[in-house]
Structures are given as C-alpha cells and as structure tokens.
mmCIF file of C-alpha atoms and ligand atoms in Angstrom:
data_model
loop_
_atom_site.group_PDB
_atom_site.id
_atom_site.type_symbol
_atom_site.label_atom_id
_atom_site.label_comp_id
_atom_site.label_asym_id
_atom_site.label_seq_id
_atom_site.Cartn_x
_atom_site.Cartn_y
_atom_site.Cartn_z
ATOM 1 C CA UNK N 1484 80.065 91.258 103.244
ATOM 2 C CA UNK N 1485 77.886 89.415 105.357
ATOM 3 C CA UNK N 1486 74.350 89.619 105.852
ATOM 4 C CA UNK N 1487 73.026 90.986 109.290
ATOM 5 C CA UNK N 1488 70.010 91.320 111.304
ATOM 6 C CA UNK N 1489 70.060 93.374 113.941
ATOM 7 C CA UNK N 1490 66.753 94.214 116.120
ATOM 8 C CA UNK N 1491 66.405 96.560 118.688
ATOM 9 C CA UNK N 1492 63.937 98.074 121.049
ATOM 10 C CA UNK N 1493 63.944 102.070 122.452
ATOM 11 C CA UNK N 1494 61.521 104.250 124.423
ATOM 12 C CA UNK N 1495 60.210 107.315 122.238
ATOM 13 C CA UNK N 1496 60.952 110.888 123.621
ATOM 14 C CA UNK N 1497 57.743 112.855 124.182
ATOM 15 C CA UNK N 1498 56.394 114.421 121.343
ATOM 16 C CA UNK N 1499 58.348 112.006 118.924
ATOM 17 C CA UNK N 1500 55.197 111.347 116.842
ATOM 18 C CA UNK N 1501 55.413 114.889 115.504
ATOM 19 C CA UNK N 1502 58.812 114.075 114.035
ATOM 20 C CA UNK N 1503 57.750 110.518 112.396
ATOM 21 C CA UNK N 1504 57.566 111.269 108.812
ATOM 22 C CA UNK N 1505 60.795 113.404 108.815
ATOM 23 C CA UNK N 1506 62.604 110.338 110.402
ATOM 24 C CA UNK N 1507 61.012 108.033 107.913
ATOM 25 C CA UNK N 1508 62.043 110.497 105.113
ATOM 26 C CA UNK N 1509 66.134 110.462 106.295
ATOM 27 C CA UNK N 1510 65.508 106.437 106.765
ATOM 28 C CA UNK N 1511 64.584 105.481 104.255
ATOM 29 C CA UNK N 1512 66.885 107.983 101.920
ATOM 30 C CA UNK N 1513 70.162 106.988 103.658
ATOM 31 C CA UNK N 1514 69.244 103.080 104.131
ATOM 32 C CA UNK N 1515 68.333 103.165 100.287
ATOM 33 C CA UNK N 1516 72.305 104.470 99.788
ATOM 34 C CA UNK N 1517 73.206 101.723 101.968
ATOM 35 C CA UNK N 1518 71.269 98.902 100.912
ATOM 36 C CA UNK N 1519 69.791 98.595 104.220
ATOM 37 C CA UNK N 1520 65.869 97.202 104.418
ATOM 38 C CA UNK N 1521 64.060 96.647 107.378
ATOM 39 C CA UNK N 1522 61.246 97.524 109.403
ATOM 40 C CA UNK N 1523 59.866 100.336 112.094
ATOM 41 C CA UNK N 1524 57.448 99.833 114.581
ATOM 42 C CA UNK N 1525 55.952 102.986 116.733
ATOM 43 C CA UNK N 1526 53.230 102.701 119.219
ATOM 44 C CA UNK N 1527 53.426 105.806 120.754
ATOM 45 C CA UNK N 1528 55.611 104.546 123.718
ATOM 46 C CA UNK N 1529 57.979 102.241 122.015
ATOM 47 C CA UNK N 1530 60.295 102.454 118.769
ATOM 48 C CA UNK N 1531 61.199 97.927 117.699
ATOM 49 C CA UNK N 1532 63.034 97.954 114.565
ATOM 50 C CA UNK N 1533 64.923 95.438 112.902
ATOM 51 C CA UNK N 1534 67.913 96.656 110.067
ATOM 52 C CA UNK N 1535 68.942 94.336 107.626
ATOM 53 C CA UNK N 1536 72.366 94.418 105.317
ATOM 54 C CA UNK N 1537 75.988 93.943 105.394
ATOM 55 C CA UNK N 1538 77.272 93.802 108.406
ATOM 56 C CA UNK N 1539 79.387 97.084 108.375
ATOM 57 C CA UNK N 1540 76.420 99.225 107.070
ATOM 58 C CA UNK N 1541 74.030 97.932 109.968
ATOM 59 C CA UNK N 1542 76.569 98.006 112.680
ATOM 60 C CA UNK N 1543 76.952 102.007 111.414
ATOM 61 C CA UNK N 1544 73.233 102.521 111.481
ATOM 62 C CA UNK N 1545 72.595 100.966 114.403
ATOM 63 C CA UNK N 1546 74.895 103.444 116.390
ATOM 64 C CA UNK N 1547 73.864 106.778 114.562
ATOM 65 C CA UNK N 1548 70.280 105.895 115.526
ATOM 66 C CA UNK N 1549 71.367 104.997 118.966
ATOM 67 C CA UNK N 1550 72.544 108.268 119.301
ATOM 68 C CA UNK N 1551 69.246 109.719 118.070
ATOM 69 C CA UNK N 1552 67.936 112.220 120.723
ATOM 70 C CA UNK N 1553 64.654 111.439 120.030
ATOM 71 C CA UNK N 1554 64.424 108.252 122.123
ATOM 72 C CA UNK N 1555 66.391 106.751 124.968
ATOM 73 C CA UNK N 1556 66.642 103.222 126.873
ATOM 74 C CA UNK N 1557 67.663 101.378 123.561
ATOM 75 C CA UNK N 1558 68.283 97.466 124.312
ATOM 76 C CA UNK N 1559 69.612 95.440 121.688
ATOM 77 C CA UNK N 1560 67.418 92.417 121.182
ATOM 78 C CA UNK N 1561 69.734 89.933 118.754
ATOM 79 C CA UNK N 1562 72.233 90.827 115.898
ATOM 80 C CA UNK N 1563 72.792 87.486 113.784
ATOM 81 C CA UNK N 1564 74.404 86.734 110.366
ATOM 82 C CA UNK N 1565 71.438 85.569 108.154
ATOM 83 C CA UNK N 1566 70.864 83.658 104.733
ATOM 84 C CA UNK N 1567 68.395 86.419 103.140
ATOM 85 C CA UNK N 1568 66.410 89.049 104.278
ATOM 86 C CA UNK N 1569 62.906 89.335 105.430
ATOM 87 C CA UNK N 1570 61.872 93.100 104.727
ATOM 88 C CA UNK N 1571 63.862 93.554 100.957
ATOM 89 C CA UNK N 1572 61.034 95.241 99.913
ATOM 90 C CA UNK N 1573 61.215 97.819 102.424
ATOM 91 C CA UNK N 1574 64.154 100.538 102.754
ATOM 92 C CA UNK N 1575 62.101 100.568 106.111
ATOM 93 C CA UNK N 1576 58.157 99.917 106.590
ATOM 94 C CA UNK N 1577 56.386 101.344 109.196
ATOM 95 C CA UNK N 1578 53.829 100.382 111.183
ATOM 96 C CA UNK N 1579 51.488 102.915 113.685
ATOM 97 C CA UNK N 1580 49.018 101.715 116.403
ATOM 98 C CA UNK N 1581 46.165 100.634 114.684
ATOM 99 C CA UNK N 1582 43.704 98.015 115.783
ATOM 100 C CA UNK N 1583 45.193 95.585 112.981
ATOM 101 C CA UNK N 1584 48.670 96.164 114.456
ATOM 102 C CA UNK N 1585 47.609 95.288 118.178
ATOM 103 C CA UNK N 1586 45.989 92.281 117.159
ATOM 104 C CA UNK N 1587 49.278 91.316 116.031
ATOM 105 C CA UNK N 1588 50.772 91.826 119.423
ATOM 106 C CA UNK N 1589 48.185 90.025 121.187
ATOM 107 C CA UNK N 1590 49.527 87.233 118.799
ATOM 108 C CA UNK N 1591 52.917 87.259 119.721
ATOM 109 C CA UNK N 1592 52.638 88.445 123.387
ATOM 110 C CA UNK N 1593 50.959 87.784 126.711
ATOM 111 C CA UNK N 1594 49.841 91.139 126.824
ATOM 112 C CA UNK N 1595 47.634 93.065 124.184
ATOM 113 C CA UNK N 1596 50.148 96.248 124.302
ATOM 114 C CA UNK N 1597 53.775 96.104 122.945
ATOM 115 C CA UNK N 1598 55.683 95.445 125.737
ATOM 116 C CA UNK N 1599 58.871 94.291 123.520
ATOM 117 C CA UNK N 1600 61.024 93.716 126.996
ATOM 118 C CA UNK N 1601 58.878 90.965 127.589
ATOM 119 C CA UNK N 1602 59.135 89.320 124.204
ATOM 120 C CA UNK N 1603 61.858 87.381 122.689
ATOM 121 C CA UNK N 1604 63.685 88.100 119.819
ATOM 122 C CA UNK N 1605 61.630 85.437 118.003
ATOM 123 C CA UNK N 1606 58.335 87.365 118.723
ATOM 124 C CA UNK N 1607 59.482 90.262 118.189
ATOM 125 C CA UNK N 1608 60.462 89.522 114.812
ATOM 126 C CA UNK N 1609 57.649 87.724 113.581
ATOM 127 C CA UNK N 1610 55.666 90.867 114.697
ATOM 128 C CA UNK N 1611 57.764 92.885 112.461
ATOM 129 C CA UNK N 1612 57.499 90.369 109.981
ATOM 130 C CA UNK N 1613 54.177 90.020 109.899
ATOM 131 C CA UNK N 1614 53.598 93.700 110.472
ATOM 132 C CA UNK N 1615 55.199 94.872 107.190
ATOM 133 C CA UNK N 1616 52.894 93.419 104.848
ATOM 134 C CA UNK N 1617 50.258 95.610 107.015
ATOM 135 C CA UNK N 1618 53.177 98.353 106.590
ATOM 136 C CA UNK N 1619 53.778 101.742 104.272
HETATM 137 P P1 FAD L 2776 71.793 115.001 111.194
HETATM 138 O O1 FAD L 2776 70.503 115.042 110.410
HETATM 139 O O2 FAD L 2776 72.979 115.796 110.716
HETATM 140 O O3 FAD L 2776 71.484 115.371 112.715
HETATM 141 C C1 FAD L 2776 72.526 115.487 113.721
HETATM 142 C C2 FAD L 2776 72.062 114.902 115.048
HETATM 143 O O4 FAD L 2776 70.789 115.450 115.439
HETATM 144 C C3 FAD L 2776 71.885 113.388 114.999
HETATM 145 O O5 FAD L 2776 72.287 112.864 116.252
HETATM 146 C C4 FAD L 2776 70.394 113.232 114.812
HETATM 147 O O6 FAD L 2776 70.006 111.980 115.364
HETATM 148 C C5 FAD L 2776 69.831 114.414 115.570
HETATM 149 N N1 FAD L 2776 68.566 114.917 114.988
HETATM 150 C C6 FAD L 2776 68.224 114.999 113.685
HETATM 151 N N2 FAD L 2776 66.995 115.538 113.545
HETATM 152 C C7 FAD L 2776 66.569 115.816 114.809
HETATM 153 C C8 FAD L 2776 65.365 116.379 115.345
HETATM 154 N N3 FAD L 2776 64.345 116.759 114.550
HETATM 155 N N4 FAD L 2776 65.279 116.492 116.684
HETATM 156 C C9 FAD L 2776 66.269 116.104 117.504
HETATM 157 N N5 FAD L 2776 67.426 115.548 117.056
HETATM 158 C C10 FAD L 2776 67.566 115.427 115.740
HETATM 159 N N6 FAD L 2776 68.291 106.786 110.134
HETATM 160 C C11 FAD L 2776 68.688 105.952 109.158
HETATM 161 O O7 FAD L 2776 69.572 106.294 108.371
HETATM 162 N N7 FAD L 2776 68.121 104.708 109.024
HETATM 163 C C12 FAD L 2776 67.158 104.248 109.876
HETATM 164 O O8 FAD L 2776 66.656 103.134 109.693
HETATM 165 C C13 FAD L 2776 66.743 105.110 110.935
HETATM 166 N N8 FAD L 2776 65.829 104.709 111.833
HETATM 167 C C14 FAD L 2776 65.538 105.510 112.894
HETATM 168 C C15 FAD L 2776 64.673 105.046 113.885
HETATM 169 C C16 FAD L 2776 64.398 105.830 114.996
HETATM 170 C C17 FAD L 2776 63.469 105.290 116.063
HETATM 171 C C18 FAD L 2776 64.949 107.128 115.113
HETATM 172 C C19 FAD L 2776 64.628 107.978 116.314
HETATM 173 C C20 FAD L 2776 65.800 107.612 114.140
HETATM 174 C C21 FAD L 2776 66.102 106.823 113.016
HETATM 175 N N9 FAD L 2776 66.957 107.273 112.016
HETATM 176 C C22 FAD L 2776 67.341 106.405 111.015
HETATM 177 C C23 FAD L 2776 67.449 108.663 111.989
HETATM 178 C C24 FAD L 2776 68.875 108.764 112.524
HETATM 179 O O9 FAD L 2776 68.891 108.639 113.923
HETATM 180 C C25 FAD L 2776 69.501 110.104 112.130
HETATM 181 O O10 FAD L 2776 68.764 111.160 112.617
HETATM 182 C C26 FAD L 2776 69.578 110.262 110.622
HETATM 183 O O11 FAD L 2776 70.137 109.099 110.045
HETATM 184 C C27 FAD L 2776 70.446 111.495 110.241
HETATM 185 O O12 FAD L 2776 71.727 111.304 110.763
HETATM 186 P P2 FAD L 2776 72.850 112.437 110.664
HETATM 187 O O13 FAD L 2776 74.052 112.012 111.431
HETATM 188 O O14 FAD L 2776 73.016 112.809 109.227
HETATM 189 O O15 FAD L 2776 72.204 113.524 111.518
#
C-alpha cells in the first residue's frame, strides 16, 4: 500500500475549542488502528492537518473528518505518495496558539496569523513539521 500525505485546511465551528480533547481522544484512538500519524494544528479560527499512511486508510479519514460538523470550508492543500513519513511519532500532535506556535507562522508566512489560504503546501507543511516537535 502506498504511502500518502494528505494536508488540508478547514474553518472551526464556533465553540469547537470546547470539543478539542474529545476529538484528539477519537484521533488519535482510530488513527492508532489505522496506522495513520500526522499532525493537528488549531488556532482558534483554523483546523491545518496533515494525515499520513497508506493510501486507502488516509483517503477514508480524510472524508469522515470532512464530514465532521464541527468545521466547514475544508480545502485540500496537496495529497502526494511519499518515501517516509514526517510525524511517525505522532498518531496526531497537536499544536494550540501559543506565542512559540505564532512565531512559527511568522516564519513561514507573510502574515504573523495563520492564514493557511495564503500559504503553499510547502509552508504549510514545514509549519506542521516544525510545529510537532513543539506538539503533545
Ligand atoms: P461518531 O463518533 O459515530 O459520530 C457520528 C457523526 O457525528 C460524525 O459525522 C462525527 O463527525 C459527528 N460528531 C462526533 N462527535 C461530535 C460532536 N461532539 N459534535 C458534533 N458532531 C460530532 N478522526 C480520526 O479518526 N482521525 C483524525 O485524525 C481526526 N482528525 C480530526 C480533525 C478535526 C479538525 C475534526 C473536526 C475531527 C477529526 N476527527 C478525526 C474526528 C472525526 O471527524 C470523527 O468524529 C471521528 O473519527 C468519529 O467518527 P465516527 O464516524 O465514528 O463518528
């Protein structure tokens, strides 16, 4: 089965940030099943997250998140066969707004908010990649 990264960005529902840890919790328990890693990144406004594994498992994922209630406006950034993955420590990291975490964006972005439709899919993954060693 072929390896897949797939990253995508969403708008959070109000009142998401209530419901974090409970959508960490499911995550991380069904991507562990599924041999899916990858990484979540929450700023309030904006879900980016980037799923990793075969190319079956992520493609399944992908849509039962998309279907997810609790945000709306999802884009898909890039989906791409890869060599190895970049978050196999992580059933999924996650990453809040902290100070650390903006400096990040300011990094990888003209602007000092996450703004992910003005990034590319190269920024926004070396955010995420970056981010998860900052990550729980
Ligand atoms: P069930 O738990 O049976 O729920 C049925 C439906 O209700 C689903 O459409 C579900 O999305 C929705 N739902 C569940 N809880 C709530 C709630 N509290 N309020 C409103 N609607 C609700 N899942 C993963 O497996 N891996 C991931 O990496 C992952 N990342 C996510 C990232 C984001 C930004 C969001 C919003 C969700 C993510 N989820 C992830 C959760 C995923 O969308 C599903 O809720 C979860 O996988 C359970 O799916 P289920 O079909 O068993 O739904």
């Amino acid at each position: 089965m072929y390896l897949t990264r797939l990253i995508y960005f969403s708008r959070a529902k109000t009142g998401v940030d209530q419901d974090i840890e409970q959508i960490l919790e499911s995550a991380r328990k069904y991507n562990g099943k599924h041999n899916i890693t990858g990484a979540l990144w929450f700023d309030g406004d904006y879900f980016v997250q980037a799923l990793e594994g075969g190319r079956h498992a992520v493609s399944e994922t992908y849509h039962r998140i998309a279907a997810d209630p609790r945000h709306a406006d999802i884009e898909l950034v890039s989906c791409d066969n890869m060599d190895s993955r970049l978050f196999h420590k992580w059933r999924m990291a996650y990453f809040a707004d902290t100070q650390e975490n903006r400096e990040l964006i300011t990094k990888y972005s003209a602007h000092d908010k996450l703004m992910p439709e003005r990034m590319s899919a190269r920024s926004l993954l070396h955010v995420l990649a970056e981010g998860q060693l900052l990550g729980h």
